[in-house]
Short mmCIF file of C-alpha atoms in Angstrom, two decimals:
data_model
loop_
_atom_site.label_atom_id
_atom_site.label_comp_id
_atom_site.label_asym_id
_atom_site.label_seq_id
_atom_site.Cartn_x
_atom_site.Cartn_y
_atom_site.Cartn_z
CA MET L 1 97.54 8.96 -144.51
CA LYS L 2 101.34 8.78 -144.50
CA PHE L 3 101.51 12.06 -142.56
CA LEU L 4 98.97 10.74 -140.05
CA LEU L 5 100.97 7.54 -139.54
CA THR L 6 104.19 9.51 -139.05
CA PHE L 7 102.49 11.78 -136.54
CA CYS L 8 101.10 8.80 -134.60
CA LEU L 9 104.51 7.12 -134.45
CA PHE L 10 106.08 10.36 -133.23
CA PHE L 11 103.41 10.70 -130.57
CA LEU L 12 103.93 7.14 -129.36
CA VAL L 13 107.70 7.60 -129.15
CA GLY L 14 107.21 10.82 -127.21
CA ALA L 15 104.74 9.17 -124.84
CA ALA L 16 107.02 6.21 -124.21
CA SER L 17 110.03 8.42 -123.55
CA ALA L 18 108.08 10.57 -121.11
CA GLN L 19 108.13 7.88 -118.44
CA LEU L 20 110.82 6.02 -116.49
CA THR L 21 109.29 2.55 -116.06
CA TYR L 22 109.86 -1.00 -117.29
CA GLU L 23 108.51 0.14 -120.64
CA THR L 24 111.77 1.97 -121.28
CA LEU L 25 114.11 0.59 -118.58
CA PHE L 26 115.50 -2.61 -117.12
CA VAL L 27 117.40 -3.30 -113.91
CA ASP L 28 120.66 -5.05 -114.81
CA TYR L 29 120.95 -7.44 -111.85
CA ASP L 30 123.66 -9.43 -113.65
CA SER L 31 125.94 -6.38 -113.73
CA ALA L 32 125.80 -5.59 -110.02
CA TRP L 33 129.01 -4.17 -108.51
CA GLN L 34 130.00 -4.45 -104.88
CA PHE L 35 132.83 -2.89 -102.91
CA LYS L 36 132.98 -3.51 -99.16
CA HIS L 37 129.57 -2.45 -97.77
CA LEU L 38 128.07 -0.89 -100.90
CA LYS L 39 126.35 -2.70 -103.75
CA ILE L 40 125.21 -0.82 -106.84
CA ILE L 41 122.99 -2.22 -109.58
CA PRO L 42 122.82 -0.18 -112.80
CA ILE L 43 119.48 0.69 -114.37
CA ARG L 44 119.68 0.80 -118.17
CA ARG L 45 117.44 2.03 -120.92
CA LYS L 46 116.13 -0.60 -123.31
CA ALA L 47 117.39 -0.63 -126.90
CA GLY L 48 114.80 0.85 -129.22
CA ALA L 49 112.52 1.90 -126.37
CA GLY L 50 112.11 5.36 -127.82
CA MET L 51 114.01 6.99 -124.99
CA MET L 52 116.32 9.69 -126.30
CA ASP L 53 118.87 12.07 -124.87
CA ARG L 54 117.14 15.41 -125.32
CA ASN L 55 119.12 17.16 -122.63
CA ALA L 56 121.88 18.72 -124.73
CA ASP L 57 120.62 22.17 -123.79
CA ILE L 58 120.31 21.30 -120.09
CA VAL L 59 123.43 21.52 -117.91
CA PRO L 60 123.43 20.11 -114.33
CA LEU L 61 124.33 22.50 -111.53
CA ASN L 62 127.75 20.93 -110.83
CA GLN L 63 128.85 21.46 -114.44
CA ALA L 64 127.20 24.88 -114.73
CA MET L 65 129.07 26.23 -111.70
CA LYS L 66 132.33 24.73 -112.96
CA LYS L 67 131.93 26.30 -116.41
CA GLY L 68 130.69 29.67 -115.16
CA LEU L 69 127.22 29.21 -116.67
CA VAL L 70 125.50 30.19 -113.44
CA THR L 71 126.31 32.43 -110.47
CA VAL L 72 124.92 31.72 -107.02
CA THR L 73 124.66 34.51 -104.45
CA GLU L 74 122.81 35.37 -101.26
CA ARG L 75 119.44 37.03 -101.61
CA GLY L 76 120.35 39.62 -99.01
CA THR L 77 122.00 40.20 -95.65
CA THR L 78 119.20 39.47 -93.16
CA SER L 79 119.22 35.85 -92.06
CA PHE L 80 115.57 35.55 -91.09
CA GLU L 81 114.35 36.95 -94.41
CA ASN L 82 116.86 35.37 -96.76
CA VAL L 83 118.28 32.16 -95.30
CA HIS L 84 115.85 29.96 -97.23
CA TRP L 85 116.44 31.49 -100.67
CA LEU L 86 119.44 31.86 -102.97
CA ARG L 87 119.76 34.01 -106.08
CA PHE L 88 120.74 32.27 -109.33
CA ASN L 89 121.85 34.16 -112.45
CA THR L 90 122.35 32.23 -115.68
CA HIS L 91 125.01 33.10 -118.25
CA GLY L 92 124.67 31.81 -121.79
CA LYS L 93 121.96 29.92 -123.65
CA SER L 94 121.80 26.70 -121.61
CA SER L 95 119.12 25.79 -119.09
CA ILE L 96 120.43 24.74 -115.67
CA TYR L 97 119.11 21.61 -113.95
CA ILE L 98 119.19 21.72 -110.15
CA SER L 99 118.33 18.64 -108.10
CA GLY L 100 116.86 18.54 -104.63
CA GLY L 101 119.53 17.43 -102.16
CA GLU L 102 122.45 19.16 -103.90
CA ILE L 103 124.63 21.30 -101.64
CA VAL L 104 126.28 24.62 -102.37
CA ALA L 105 129.01 25.67 -99.95
CA GLY L 106 129.98 29.20 -98.98
CA GLY L 107 127.87 32.33 -98.94
CA ARG L 108 126.94 33.24 -95.40
CA GLN L 109 126.30 29.55 -94.66
CA ASP L 110 126.19 26.25 -96.62
CA ARG L 111 122.80 25.37 -98.14
CA MET L 112 120.97 22.37 -99.58
CA ILE L 113 118.58 22.73 -102.53
CA ILE L 114 115.01 21.81 -101.55
CA ARG L 115 113.55 20.54 -104.83
CA ASP L 116 114.37 19.78 -108.44
CA THR L 117 113.99 22.67 -110.85
CA ILE L 118 115.17 23.83 -114.25
CA LEU L 119 116.36 27.41 -114.63
CA ARG L 120 115.77 28.82 -118.10
CA PRO L 121 118.40 31.21 -119.49
CA MET L 122 117.34 34.79 -118.77
CA GLU L 123 118.78 38.07 -117.58
CA LYS L 124 116.51 38.35 -114.54
CA ASP L 125 117.37 37.03 -111.09
CA GLN L 126 115.90 33.61 -110.31
CA TYR L 127 115.35 32.46 -106.73
CA VAL L 128 115.65 28.86 -105.52
CA PRO L 129 114.42 27.58 -102.11
CA VAL L 130 117.10 26.08 -99.86
CA MET L 131 117.74 24.76 -96.35
CA CYS L 132 120.74 25.43 -94.14
CA VAL L 133 123.21 22.58 -93.52
CA GLU L 134 125.61 24.63 -91.39
CA GLU L 135 123.76 25.65 -88.26
CA GLU L 136 126.23 27.84 -86.40
CA ARG L 137 127.46 30.21 -89.10
CA TRP L 138 125.92 33.33 -90.57
CA SER L 139 128.88 35.36 -91.80
CA ASN L 140 128.81 39.12 -92.15
CA LYS L 141 130.90 38.71 -95.28
CA GLU L 142 129.61 36.49 -98.07
CA LYS L 143 132.00 33.82 -99.37
CA LYS L 144 131.92 32.68 -102.98
CA PHE L 145 129.58 29.71 -103.40
CA THR L 146 131.10 26.46 -104.64
CA TYR L 147 129.50 23.13 -105.48
CA GLY L 148 129.35 20.64 -102.59
CA ASN L 149 127.99 17.35 -104.08
CA PHE L 150 124.73 15.62 -103.16
CA ALA L 151 123.80 15.15 -99.54
CA ASN L 152 123.60 11.50 -98.49
CA PRO L 153 120.25 9.68 -98.84
CA HIS L 154 119.47 9.89 -95.11
CA LEU L 155 119.65 13.69 -95.17
CA ARG L 156 117.81 13.87 -98.50
CA LYS L 157 115.05 11.75 -96.97
CA VAL L 158 114.67 14.13 -94.02
CA LEU L 159 114.56 17.06 -96.45
CA ASP L 160 111.78 15.59 -98.58
CA SER L 161 109.75 13.89 -95.87
CA THR L 162 109.67 16.81 -93.40
CA GLY L 163 110.79 19.98 -95.16
CA ASN L 164 111.65 21.19 -91.68
CA GLN L 165 114.82 23.15 -90.90
CA VAL L 166 115.09 21.94 -87.31
CA SER L 167 114.79 18.30 -88.43
CA ILE L 168 117.57 18.85 -90.96
CA TRP L 169 119.84 20.39 -88.33
CA ARG L 170 119.15 17.47 -86.00
CA GLU L 171 120.04 14.95 -88.74
CA VAL L 172 123.25 16.81 -89.61
CA ASP L 173 124.16 16.95 -85.91
CA ARG L 174 123.42 13.22 -85.50
CA GLN L 175 125.68 12.34 -88.42
CA LEU L 176 128.52 14.59 -87.24
CA LEU L 177 128.40 13.10 -83.74
CA ALA L 178 128.27 9.53 -85.08
CA GLY L 179 131.30 10.18 -87.29
CA ALA L 180 133.15 12.19 -84.62
CA PHE L 181 133.82 14.95 -87.16
CA LYS L 182 135.51 17.98 -85.64
CA ASN L 183 133.91 21.26 -86.72
CA LYS L 184 133.09 24.68 -85.35
CA THR L 185 129.93 25.48 -87.27
CA LEU L 186 128.05 22.13 -87.37
CA ALA L 187 128.65 21.99 -91.12
CA TYR L 188 127.50 18.85 -92.95
CA LEU L 189 130.50 19.20 -95.30
CA SER L 190 133.03 19.13 -92.43
CA ARG L 191 133.41 15.37 -93.07
CA TYR L 192 135.45 16.23 -96.15
CA GLU L 193 138.10 17.82 -93.93
CA ASP L 194 138.81 14.52 -92.15
CA LYS L 195 141.81 12.85 -93.82
CA LYS L 196 141.01 9.30 -92.67
CA TYR L 197 137.43 9.66 -93.80
CA LEU L 198 138.51 11.00 -97.19
CA ALA L 199 140.96 8.16 -97.76
CA ALA L 200 138.30 5.51 -97.11
CA HIS L 201 135.72 7.46 -99.11
CA ASP L 202 138.06 7.72 -102.11
CA GLU L 203 138.53 3.94 -102.19
CA TYR L 204 134.81 3.49 -102.72
CA PHE L 205 134.63 6.34 -105.21
CA ARG L 206 137.51 5.15 -107.42
CA TYR L 207 136.13 1.59 -107.52
CA PHE L 208 132.64 2.55 -108.67
CA MET L 209 133.71 5.31 -111.07
CA ASP L 210 136.00 2.79 -112.74
CA LYS L 211 133.10 0.32 -113.10
CA PHE L 212 130.82 2.94 -114.63
CA ALA L 213 133.60 4.06 -116.99
CA LYS L 214 134.06 0.54 -118.32
CA THR L 215 130.40 -0.42 -118.77
CA ASP L 216 128.10 0.30 -121.72
CA SER L 217 127.00 3.91 -121.81
CA ASN L 218 123.27 3.14 -121.67
CA VAL L 219 122.98 3.57 -117.89
CA VAL L 220 120.42 6.13 -116.68
CA GLY L 221 120.43 5.35 -112.95
CA PHE L 222 121.08 2.82 -110.21
CA VAL L 223 119.77 1.22 -107.05
CA ALA L 224 122.12 1.16 -104.03
CA ILE L 225 122.18 -1.38 -101.20
CA THR L 226 123.98 -1.85 -97.89
CA GLY L 227 123.31 -4.55 -95.30
CA ASP L 228 119.72 -5.73 -95.75
CA LYS L 229 118.52 -2.27 -96.82
CA ILE L 230 117.93 -0.45 -100.07
CA ILE L 231 119.59 2.92 -99.55
CA GLY L 232 117.76 4.44 -102.49
CA THR L 233 117.54 4.91 -106.23
CA ASP L 234 118.22 7.73 -108.66
CA ILE L 235 117.02 7.47 -112.26
CA PHE L 236 117.26 10.19 -114.92
CA ASP L 237 115.73 10.91 -118.31
CA GLY L 238 118.68 9.97 -120.51
CA THR L 239 122.28 8.88 -120.20
CA ASP L 240 123.73 12.33 -120.76
CA LEU L 241 122.03 13.80 -117.71
CA PHE L 242 122.82 10.75 -115.57
CA TYR L 243 126.54 10.64 -116.32
CA GLN L 244 126.91 14.35 -115.61
CA GLN L 245 125.27 13.76 -112.21
CA LEU L 246 127.13 10.53 -111.43
CA ASP L 247 130.17 12.02 -109.67
CA PRO L 248 128.29 14.05 -107.02
CA LEU L 249 125.62 11.34 -106.64
CA LEU L 250 128.21 8.69 -105.80
CA HIS L 251 129.73 10.94 -103.14
CA GLY L 252 126.35 11.15 -101.43
CA TYR L 253 125.71 7.41 -101.47
CA ILE L 254 129.22 6.63 -100.28
CA ASP L 255 128.78 9.10 -97.40
CA ASP L 256 125.71 7.12 -96.37
CA VAL L 257 127.57 3.82 -96.37
CA MET L 258 130.54 5.31 -94.54
CA ALA L 259 128.17 6.37 -91.77
CA SER L 260 125.94 3.32 -91.43
CA GLY L 261 127.00 0.66 -93.93
CA LEU L 262 126.97 -3.08 -93.18
CA PRO L 263 127.96 -6.22 -95.12
CA VAL L 264 125.45 -6.69 -97.94
CA THR L 265 122.93 -9.42 -97.13
CA LEU L 266 119.80 -8.33 -99.04
CA LYS L 267 118.59 -11.11 -101.34
CA ASP L 268 117.24 -10.68 -104.87
CA PRO L 269 113.54 -11.49 -104.25
CA PRO L 270 112.77 -8.54 -101.90
CA LEU L 271 114.99 -6.29 -104.02
CA LYS L 272 113.10 -7.22 -107.19
CA ARG L 273 109.76 -6.68 -105.47
CA TYR L 274 110.91 -3.20 -104.50
CA MET L 275 111.94 -2.40 -108.06
CA ASP L 276 108.68 -3.86 -109.41
CA HIS L 277 106.74 -1.45 -107.22
CA LEU L 278 108.86 1.43 -108.52
CA LEU L 279 109.04 0.59 -112.23
CA LYS L 280 105.93 -1.47 -113.09
CA ASP L 281 104.02 1.45 -114.63
CA GLU L 282 103.37 5.16 -114.10
CA GLU L 283 100.39 4.63 -111.80
CA SER L 284 102.27 2.23 -109.50
CA GLN L 285 105.30 4.50 -109.52
CA GLN L 286 103.28 7.53 -108.54
CA GLU L 287 101.74 5.65 -105.62
CA PHE L 288 105.05 4.11 -104.51
CA VAL L 289 106.96 7.39 -104.22
CA LYS L 290 104.30 9.18 -102.18
CA ASP L 291 106.13 8.40 -98.92
CA LYS L 292 109.36 6.97 -100.32
CA GLY L 293 110.67 9.53 -102.77
CA LYS L 294 109.77 11.98 -105.49
CA ILE L 295 109.20 12.39 -109.21
CA PHE L 296 110.28 15.53 -111.06
CA ARG L 297 108.43 16.36 -114.27
CA GLN L 298 109.01 19.15 -116.75
CA ASP L 299 106.63 19.81 -119.67
CA GLY L 300 105.09 16.37 -119.26
CA ARG L 301 108.44 14.56 -119.17
CA VAL L 302 109.67 12.64 -116.16
CA ILE L 303 113.19 14.01 -115.68
CA HIS L 304 114.19 12.39 -112.37
CA VAL L 305 112.84 9.67 -110.09
CA ASN L 306 114.38 9.27 -106.65
CA THR L 307 113.57 6.96 -103.75
CA PHE L 308 115.03 7.06 -100.26
CA THR L 309 116.31 4.75 -97.58
CA LYS L 310 113.99 1.80 -97.05
CA GLU L 311 114.47 0.33 -93.59
CA THR L 312 112.89 -3.03 -94.45
CA PRO L 313 112.32 -4.77 -97.80
CA VAL L 314 108.96 -4.34 -99.50
CA PRO L 315 106.72 -7.31 -98.49
#
């Protein structure tokens, strides 16, 4: 009987921790932070909700590339056959978590990861689907790939809603023209070569990183707002995974605000209705993200929930 009770309690804890809803989370509206045109509201895990950090053996791509735990190379030399795939080789015993919307720079052209995936440690080559974010370069000589942060939510939305290379190029081109970024290869990352842009970007980044550093370490995600719009949300299964993704995530959201940010005017009622749709329960969440985002699951666990730019508040 005691064994049965223990087993049942373990099962319930596992079931509760498998979802990212109000059962395990709360949106901390009272701890909202705002700098210029960007407002961020942390999403925290509830105390005693059964949610645990079980990601010690999972390393996000940005950290894996920094520590030499994964090598990224081109699949081959022919653009038509290989442009939409990259080869990943793991080194060590850690699994590598890759998120859709992350950018790797170099190779024969910069790429953006298409979808979330976890690479298990193995000696064999593993191939990950990608899209090009640098239209007018296909080098004969392959450069070393480096990590390039998350794309901004507008580009991530185009990636997930269309999955179309031409649409992605058009969105990159639109953003480069709007920002008047000088570049020769229509590279999304060319914005980081503009000194004025970088200076303004860094102001945002330092402000929010300082806020996250000084808050309780039970944050697993956030919702971001500019003007009267919800830019998007990113929520992860556990604080460890979230904080390792925070740096590149912030860069992407700040890029979005730098391009199209406005003074924050969105009121709490429509914001809370939006979050209610997203976090009420698993069924509502599944329905809500059909045309507004994505859910990544691994072995029955929800690892990452992401929603995109919402042009008008949820009615």
